Coordinates of C-alpha atoms and ligand atoms in Angstrom, one line a residue:
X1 CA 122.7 42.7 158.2
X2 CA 119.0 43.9 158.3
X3 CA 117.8 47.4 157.4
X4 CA 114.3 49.1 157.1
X5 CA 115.5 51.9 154.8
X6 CA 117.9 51.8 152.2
X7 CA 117.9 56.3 152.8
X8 CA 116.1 56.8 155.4
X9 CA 117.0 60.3 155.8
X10 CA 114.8 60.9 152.1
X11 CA 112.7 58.7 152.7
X12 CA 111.1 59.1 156.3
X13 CA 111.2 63.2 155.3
X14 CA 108.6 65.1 157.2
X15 CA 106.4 66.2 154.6
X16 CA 107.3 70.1 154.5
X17 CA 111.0 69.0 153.8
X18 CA 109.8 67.0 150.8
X19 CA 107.7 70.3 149.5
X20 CA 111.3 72.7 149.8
X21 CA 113.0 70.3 148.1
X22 CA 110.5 69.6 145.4
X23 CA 110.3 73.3 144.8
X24 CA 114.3 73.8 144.4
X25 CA 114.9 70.6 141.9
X26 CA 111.5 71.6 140.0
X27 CA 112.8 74.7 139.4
X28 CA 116.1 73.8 138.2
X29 CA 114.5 71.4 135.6
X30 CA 112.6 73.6 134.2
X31 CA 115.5 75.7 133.5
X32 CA 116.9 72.5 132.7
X33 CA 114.4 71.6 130.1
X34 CA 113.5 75.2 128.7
X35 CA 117.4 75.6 127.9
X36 CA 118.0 72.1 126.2
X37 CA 114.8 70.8 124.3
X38 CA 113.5 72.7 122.2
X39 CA 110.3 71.3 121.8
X40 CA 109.8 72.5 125.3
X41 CA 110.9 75.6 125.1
X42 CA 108.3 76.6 121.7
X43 CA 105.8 75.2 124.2
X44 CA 106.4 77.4 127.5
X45 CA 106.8 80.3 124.9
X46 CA 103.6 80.1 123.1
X47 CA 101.8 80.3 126.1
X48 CA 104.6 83.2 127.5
X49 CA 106.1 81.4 130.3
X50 CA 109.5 81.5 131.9
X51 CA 111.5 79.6 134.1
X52 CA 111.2 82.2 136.4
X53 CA 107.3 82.0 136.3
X54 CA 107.8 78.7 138.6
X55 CA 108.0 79.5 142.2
X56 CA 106.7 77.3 144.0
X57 CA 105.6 73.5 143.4
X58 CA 101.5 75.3 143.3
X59 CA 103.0 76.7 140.4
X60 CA 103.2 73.2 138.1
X61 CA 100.1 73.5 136.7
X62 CA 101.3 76.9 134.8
X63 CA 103.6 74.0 133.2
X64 CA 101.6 72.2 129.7
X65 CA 100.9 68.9 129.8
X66 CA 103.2 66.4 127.9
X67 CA 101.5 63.7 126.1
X68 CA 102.4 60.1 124.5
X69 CA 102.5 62.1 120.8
X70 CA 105.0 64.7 121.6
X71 CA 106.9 61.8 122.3
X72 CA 105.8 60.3 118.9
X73 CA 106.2 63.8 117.4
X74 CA 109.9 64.1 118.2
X75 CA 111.0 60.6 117.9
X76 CA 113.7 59.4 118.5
X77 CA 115.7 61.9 120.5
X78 CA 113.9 65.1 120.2
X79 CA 112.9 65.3 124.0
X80 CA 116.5 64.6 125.1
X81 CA 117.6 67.0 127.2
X82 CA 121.9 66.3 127.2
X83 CA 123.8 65.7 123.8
X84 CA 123.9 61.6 123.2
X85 CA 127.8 61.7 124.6
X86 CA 126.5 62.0 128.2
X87 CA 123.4 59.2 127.4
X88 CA 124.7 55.6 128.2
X89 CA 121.7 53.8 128.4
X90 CA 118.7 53.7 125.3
X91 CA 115.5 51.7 126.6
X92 CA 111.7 51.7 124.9
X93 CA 108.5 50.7 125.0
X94 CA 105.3 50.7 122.3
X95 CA 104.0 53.7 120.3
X96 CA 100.3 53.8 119.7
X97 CA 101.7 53.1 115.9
X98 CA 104.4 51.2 114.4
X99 CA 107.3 52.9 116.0
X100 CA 108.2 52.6 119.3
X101 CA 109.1 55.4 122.0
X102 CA 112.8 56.0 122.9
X103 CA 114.1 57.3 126.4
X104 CA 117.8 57.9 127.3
X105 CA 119.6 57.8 130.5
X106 CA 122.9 59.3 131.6
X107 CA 125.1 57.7 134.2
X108 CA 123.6 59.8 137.1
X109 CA 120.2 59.0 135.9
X110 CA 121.1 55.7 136.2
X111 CA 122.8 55.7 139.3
X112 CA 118.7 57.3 140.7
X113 CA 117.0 54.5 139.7
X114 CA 119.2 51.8 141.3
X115 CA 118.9 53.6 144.0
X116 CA 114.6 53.4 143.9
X117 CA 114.7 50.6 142.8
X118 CA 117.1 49.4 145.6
X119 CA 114.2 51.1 148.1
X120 CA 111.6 48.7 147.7
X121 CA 113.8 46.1 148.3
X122 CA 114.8 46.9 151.2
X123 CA 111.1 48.5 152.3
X124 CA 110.2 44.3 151.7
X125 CA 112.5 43.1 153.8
X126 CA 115.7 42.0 151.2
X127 CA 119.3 43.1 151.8
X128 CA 122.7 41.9 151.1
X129 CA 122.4 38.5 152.1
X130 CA 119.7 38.1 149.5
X131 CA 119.7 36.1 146.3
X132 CA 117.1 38.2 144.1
X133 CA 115.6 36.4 140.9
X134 CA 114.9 38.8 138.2
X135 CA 113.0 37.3 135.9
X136 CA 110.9 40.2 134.3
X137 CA 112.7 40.7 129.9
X138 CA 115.5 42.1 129.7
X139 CA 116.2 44.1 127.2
X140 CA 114.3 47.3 125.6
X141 CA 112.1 46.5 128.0
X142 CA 112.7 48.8 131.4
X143 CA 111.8 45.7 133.6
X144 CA 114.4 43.2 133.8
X145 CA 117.4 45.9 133.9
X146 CA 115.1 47.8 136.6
X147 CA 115.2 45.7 138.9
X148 CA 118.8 44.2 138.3
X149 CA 120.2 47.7 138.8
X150 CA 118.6 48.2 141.9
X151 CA 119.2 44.7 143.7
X152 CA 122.6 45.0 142.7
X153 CA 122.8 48.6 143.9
X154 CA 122.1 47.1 147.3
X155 CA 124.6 44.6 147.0
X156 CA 122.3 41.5 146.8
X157 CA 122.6 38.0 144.6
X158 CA 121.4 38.8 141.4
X159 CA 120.2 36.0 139.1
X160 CA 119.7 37.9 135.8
X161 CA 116.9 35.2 134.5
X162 CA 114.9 37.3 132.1
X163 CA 111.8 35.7 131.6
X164 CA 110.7 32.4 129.6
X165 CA 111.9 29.0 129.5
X166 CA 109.6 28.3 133.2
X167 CA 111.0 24.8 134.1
X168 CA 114.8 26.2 133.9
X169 CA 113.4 29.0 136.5
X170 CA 112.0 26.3 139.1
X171 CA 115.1 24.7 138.8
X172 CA 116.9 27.7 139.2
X173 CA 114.8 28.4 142.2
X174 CA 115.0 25.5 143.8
X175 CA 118.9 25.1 143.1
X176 CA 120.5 28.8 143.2
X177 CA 118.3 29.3 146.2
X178 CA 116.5 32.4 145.0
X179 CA 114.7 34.2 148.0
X180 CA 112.9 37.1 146.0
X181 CA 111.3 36.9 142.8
X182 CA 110.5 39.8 140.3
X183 CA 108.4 39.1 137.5
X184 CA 105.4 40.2 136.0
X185 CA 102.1 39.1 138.6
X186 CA 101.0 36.9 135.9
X187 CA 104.0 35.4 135.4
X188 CA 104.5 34.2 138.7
X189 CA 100.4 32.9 138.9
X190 CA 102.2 30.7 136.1
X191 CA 105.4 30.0 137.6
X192 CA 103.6 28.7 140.9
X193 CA 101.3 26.7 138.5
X194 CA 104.1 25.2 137.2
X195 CA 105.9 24.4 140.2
X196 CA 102.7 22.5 141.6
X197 CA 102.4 20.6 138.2
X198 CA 105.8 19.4 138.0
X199 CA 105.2 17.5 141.2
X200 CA 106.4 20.1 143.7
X201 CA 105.4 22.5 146.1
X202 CA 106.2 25.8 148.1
X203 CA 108.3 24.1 150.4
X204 CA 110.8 22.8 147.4
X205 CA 111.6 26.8 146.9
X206 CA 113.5 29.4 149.0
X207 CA 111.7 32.5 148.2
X208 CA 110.5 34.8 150.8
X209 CA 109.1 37.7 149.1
X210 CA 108.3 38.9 145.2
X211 CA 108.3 42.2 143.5
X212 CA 105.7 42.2 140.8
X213 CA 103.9 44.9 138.3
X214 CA 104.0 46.0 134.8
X215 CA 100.4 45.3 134.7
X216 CA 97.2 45.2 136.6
X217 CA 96.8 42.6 138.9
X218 CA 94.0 41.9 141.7
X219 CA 94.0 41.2 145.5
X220 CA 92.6 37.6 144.8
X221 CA 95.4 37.0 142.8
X222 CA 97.7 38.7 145.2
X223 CA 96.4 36.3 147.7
X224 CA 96.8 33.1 145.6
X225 CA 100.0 34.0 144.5
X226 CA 101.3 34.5 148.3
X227 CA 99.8 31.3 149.2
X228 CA 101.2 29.3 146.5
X229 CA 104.4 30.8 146.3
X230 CA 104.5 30.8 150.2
X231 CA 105.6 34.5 150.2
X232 CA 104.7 38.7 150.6
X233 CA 104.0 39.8 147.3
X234 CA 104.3 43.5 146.3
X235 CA 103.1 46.0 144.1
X236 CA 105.6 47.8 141.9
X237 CA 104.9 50.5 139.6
X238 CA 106.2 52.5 136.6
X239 CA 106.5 53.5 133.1
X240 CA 109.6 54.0 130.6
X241 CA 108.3 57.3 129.9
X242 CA 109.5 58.3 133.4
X243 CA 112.2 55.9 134.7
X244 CA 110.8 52.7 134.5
X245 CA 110.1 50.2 137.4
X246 CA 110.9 51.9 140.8
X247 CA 108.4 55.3 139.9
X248 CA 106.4 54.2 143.0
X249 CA 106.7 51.0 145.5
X250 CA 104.8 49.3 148.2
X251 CA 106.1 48.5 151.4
X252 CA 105.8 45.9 153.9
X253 CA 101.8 47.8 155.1
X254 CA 101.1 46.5 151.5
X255 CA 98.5 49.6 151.2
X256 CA 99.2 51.4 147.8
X257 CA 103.0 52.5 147.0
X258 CA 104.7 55.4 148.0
X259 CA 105.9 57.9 144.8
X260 CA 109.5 58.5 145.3
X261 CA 108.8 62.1 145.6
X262 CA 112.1 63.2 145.9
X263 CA 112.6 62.7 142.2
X264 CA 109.5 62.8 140.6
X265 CA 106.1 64.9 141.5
X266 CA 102.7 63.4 141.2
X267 CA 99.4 64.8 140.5
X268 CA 95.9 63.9 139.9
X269 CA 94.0 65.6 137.3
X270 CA 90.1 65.1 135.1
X271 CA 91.3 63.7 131.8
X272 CA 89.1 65.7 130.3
X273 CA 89.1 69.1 131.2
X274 CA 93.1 68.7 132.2
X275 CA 92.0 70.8 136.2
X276 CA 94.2 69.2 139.2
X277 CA 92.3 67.1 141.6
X278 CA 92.7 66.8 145.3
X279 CA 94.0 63.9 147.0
X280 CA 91.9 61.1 147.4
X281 CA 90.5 62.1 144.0
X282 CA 90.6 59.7 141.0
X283 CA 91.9 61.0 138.0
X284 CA 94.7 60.7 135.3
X285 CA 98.2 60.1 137.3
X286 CA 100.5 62.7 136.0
X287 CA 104.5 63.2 136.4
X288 CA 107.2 65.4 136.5
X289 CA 110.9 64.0 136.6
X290 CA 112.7 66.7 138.8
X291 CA 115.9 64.9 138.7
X292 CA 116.6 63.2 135.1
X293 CA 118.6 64.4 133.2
X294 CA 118.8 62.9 129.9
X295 CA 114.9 62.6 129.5
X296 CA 113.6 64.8 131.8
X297 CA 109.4 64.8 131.3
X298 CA 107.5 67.4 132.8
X299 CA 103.5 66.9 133.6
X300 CA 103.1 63.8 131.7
X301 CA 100.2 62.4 130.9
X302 CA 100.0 58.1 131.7
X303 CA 96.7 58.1 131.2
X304 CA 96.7 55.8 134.0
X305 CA 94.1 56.5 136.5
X306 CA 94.6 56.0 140.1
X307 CA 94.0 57.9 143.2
X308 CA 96.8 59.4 145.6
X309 CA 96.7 59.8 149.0
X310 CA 98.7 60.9 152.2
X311 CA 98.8 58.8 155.2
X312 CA 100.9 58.1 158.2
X313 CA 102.4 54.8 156.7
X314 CA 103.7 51.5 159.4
X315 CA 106.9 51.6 157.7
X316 CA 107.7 55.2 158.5
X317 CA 107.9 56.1 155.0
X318 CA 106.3 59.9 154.2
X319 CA 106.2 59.7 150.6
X320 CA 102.8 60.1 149.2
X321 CA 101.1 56.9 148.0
X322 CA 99.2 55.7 144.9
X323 CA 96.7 53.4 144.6
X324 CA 96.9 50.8 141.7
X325 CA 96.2 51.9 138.9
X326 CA 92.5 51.8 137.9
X327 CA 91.9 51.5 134.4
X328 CA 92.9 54.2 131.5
X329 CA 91.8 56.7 129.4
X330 CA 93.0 54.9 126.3
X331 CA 92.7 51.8 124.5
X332 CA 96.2 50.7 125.9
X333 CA 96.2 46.8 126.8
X334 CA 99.1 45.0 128.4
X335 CA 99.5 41.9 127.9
X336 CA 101.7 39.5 130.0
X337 CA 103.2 42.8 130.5
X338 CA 103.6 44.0 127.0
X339 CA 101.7 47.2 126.2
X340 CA 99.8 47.1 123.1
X341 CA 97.8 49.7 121.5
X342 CA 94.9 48.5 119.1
X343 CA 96.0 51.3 116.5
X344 CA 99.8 49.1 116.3
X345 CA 97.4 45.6 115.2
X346 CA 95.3 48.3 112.6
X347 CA 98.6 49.2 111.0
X348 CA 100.1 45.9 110.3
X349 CA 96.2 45.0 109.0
X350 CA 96.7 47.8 107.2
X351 CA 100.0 47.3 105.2
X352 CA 98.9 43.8 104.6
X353 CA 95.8 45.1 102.7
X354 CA 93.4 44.3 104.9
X355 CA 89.9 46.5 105.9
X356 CA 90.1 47.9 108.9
X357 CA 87.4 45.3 110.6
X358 CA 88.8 43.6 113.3
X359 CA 88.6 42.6 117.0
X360 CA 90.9 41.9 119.7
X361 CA 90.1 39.1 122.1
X362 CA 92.0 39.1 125.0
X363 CA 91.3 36.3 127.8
X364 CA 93.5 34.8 130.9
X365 CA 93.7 30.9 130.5
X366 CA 95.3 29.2 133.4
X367 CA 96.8 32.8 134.1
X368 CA 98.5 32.9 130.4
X369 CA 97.0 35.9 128.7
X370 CA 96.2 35.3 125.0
X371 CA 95.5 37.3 122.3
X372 CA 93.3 36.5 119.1
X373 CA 92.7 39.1 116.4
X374 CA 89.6 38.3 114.5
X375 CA 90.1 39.9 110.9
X376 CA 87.5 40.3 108.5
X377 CA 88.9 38.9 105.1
X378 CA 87.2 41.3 101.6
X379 CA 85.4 39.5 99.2
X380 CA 87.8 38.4 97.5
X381 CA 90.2 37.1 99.6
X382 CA 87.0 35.1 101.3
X383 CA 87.2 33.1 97.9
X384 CA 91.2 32.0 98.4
X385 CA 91.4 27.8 99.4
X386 CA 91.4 27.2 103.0
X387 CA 95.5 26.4 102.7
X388 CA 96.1 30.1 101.2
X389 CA 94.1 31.5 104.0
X390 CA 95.8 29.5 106.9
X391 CA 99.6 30.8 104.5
X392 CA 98.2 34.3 105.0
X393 CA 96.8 33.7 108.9
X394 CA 100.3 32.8 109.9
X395 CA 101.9 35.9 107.8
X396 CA 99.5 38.6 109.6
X397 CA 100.9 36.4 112.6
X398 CA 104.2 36.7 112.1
X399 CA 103.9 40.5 111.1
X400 CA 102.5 41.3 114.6
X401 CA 104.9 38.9 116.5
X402 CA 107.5 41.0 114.9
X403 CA 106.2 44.0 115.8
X404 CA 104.7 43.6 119.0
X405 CA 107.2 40.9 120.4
X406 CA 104.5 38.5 121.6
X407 CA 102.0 36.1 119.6
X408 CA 98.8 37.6 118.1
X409 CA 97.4 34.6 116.8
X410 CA 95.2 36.1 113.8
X411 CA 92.0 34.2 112.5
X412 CA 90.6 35.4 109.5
X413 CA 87.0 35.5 109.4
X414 CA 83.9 36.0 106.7
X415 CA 83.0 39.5 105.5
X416 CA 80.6 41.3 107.5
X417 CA 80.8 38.7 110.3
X418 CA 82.5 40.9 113.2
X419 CA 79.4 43.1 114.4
X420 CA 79.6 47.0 113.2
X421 CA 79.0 49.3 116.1
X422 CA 77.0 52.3 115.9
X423 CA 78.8 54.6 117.7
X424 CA 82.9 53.6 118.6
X425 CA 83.8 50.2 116.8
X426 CA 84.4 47.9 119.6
X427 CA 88.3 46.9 119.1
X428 CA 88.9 45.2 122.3
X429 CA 86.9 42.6 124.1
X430 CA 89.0 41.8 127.2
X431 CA 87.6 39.1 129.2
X432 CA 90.0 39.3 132.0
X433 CA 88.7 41.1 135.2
X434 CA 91.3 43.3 136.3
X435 CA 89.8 46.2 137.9
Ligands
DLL501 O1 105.8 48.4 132.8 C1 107.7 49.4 133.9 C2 107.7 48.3 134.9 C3 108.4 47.2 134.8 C4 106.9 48.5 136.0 C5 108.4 46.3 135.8 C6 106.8 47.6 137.1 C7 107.6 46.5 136.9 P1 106.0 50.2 130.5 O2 106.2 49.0 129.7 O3 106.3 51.6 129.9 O4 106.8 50.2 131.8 O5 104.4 50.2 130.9 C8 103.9 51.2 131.7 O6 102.3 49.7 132.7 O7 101.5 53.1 132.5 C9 100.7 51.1 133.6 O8 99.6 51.2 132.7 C10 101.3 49.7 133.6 N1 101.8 49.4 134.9 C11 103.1 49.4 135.4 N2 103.1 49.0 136.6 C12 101.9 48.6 137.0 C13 101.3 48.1 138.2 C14 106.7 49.2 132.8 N3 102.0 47.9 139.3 C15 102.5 51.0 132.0 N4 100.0 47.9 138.2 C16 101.9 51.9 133.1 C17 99.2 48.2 137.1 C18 101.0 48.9 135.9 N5 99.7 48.6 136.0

């Protein structure tokens, strides 16, 4: 059995119908929200607003932004919205420091992102009879549980793979009969590189389609992947802070993703004076859940930047669409879908006694991303042998493995050797061209 939409009543809406109900579940979260989290409610009432105030979805603006440190500020459950009995699912991603950021779920929360999830495959073509190969991490990580929610929401095959260990997952491919793939983009450049190296080709595999994101990815590579892999690849987007994979999706016009808009209300807005755009605008992409329960986020600020946009899609769908992301307004980096923050490398360099000069090389060999931290070593530690410099190398290593969950490899360099900048120290040098 074949179907174009997994709720087509939702998600073919005419456009006015999505407005009324955005305006009804808006309004109910931010009772929601000013009732249950505190933090929220000192917010609205230092700048004398009420529930009530919010009558209509024009009205979100009147709302204050929420930012990556009030999640910081009120870690770990200060933002929760329902008493931890009713949360049965913890996930988390990087903090711009050493601690991470904590989300929550309750079952019902839940049970909305299968379902969105469960959306895009459909929108690309996947149904029951499908055998869906997740192979984005599980784990804290919102990715690998995502997308195994939803393809088993729609009552597909579902190969929970998690990532790693490549030459099990051709074999896995070529043997279970996988027919759509989700993984990072980069990691299926390096799956189809593997494929071809260990002798076999496109034809050896079932897969027809592959949902991929977490990370910036270009058109060229979207091309080389569909030709290597031999299938549609598509965009998926999202961000723990706000549900994780599923926040947006593209459909078979493969023309920027449609926001589930039922459940989550985007806006455009200058990052720096914080004033809405209109569509077709670039700016910061900003959220509001107007469903969740457990961690319900109102205007938050991804510092993503992207452009949204409402057209009269192929696939029928009416929700509005986003472009991929462009860039950010911070020094986040992902990489191989990890996000990393410059300020998590400074505090391990930190604790370890190091000064704060350092650089972050980032580069994309043979579609691997690598990291290398160049660390400036003080005067004294430039006169250790070359074997207690490689022992303390591999410590720093190890410290930021730990931390970050992927390999930094750390080089420890002269003093006064990494250039000083007049203005901003230059932390990142990111030789892969993304944007
Ligand atoms: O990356 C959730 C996800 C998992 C999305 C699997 C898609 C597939 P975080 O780890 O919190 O969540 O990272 C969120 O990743 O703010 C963007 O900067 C970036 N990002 C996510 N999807 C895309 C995409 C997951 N399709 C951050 N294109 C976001 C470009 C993306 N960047």
């Amino acid at each position: 059995m074949s179907y174009r939409y997994y709720e087509s009543e939702l998600e073919t809406m005419p456009v006015s119908d999505i407005k009324d109900l955005q305006i009804e579940r808006l309004k109910k979260q931010v009772a929601h929200v000013y009732s249950n989290v505190p933090y929220y409610k000192n917010l609205m009432d230092e700048i004398s607003l009420k529930p009530s105030d919010i009558k209509g979805v024009n009205d979100l603006h009147k709302l204050p932004f929420t930012y990556k440190k009030d999640l910081r500020e009120t870690y770990p459950y200060g933002l929760f919205a329902v008493p931890m009995r009713d949360v049965i699912r913890l996930h988390a991603s990087s903090g711009t420091t050493g601690k991470q950021i904590v989300v929550g779920y309750t079952k019902e929360d839940l049970d909305v992102w299968d379902e969105i999830v469960a959306r895009q495959l459909v929108a690309v073509g996947a149904d029951v009879d499908d055998i869906i190969h997740v192979a984005y991490g599980y784990g804290l990580f919102t990715g690998g549980l995502g997308l195994h929610g939803g393809a088993q929401r729609l009552g597909a095959s579902t190969i929970p793979v998690s990532s790693g260990n490549t030459k099990r997952q051709i074999t896995i491919l070529q043997d279970f009969g996988s027919t759509v793939l989700c993984c990072t983009p980069s990691y299926a450049a390096f799956l189809s590189e593997t494929l071809y190296t260990m002798g076999l080709t496109k034809d050896d595999i079932h897969l027809k389609a592959g949902i991929f994101g977490a990370e910036a990815w270009t058109d060229q590579m979207r091309r080389d992947i569909e030709e290597s892999l031999g299938i549609k690849a598509y965009d998926i987007y999202g961000l723990t802070e706000i549900m994780g994979p599923g926040v947006a999706y593209e459909c078979s016009a493969q023309s920027g993703m449609h926001v589930n808009e039922d459940h989550f209300i985007i806006e455009t807005i200058d990052p720096d004076t914080g004033e809405v755009l209109p569509e077709g605008s670039q700016g910061e992409l900003v959220f509001s859940c107007i469903t969740k329960q457990a961690f319900p986020l109102l205007r938050y600020r991804t510092r993503d930047i992207g452009v949204i946009f409402r057209e009269t899609c192929s696939c029928g769908r009416t929700f509005i669409k986003m472009s991929k992301p462009r860039g950010r307004t911070d020094d986040m980096i992902i990489i191989r879908g990890v996000n990393v923050f410059p300020s998590q490398i400074e505090a391990v360099l930190m604790e370890h006694g190091y000064p704060s000069h350092y650089q972050i090389i980032v580069d994309r060999i043979n579609n691997i991303d690598t990291m290398n931290v160049n660390v400036e070593m003080s005067l004294e530690q430039f006169s250790d042998t070359v074997r207690v410099l490689e022992g303390k190398e591999q410590e720093l290593t190890d410290a930021l493995k730990s931390l970050l969950g992927i390999t930094a490899r750390v080089h420890l360099v002269a003093p006064r050797t990494i250039v000083r900048s007049e203005g901003k120290a230059i932390r990142v040098i990111d030789n892969r061209k993304l944007f």
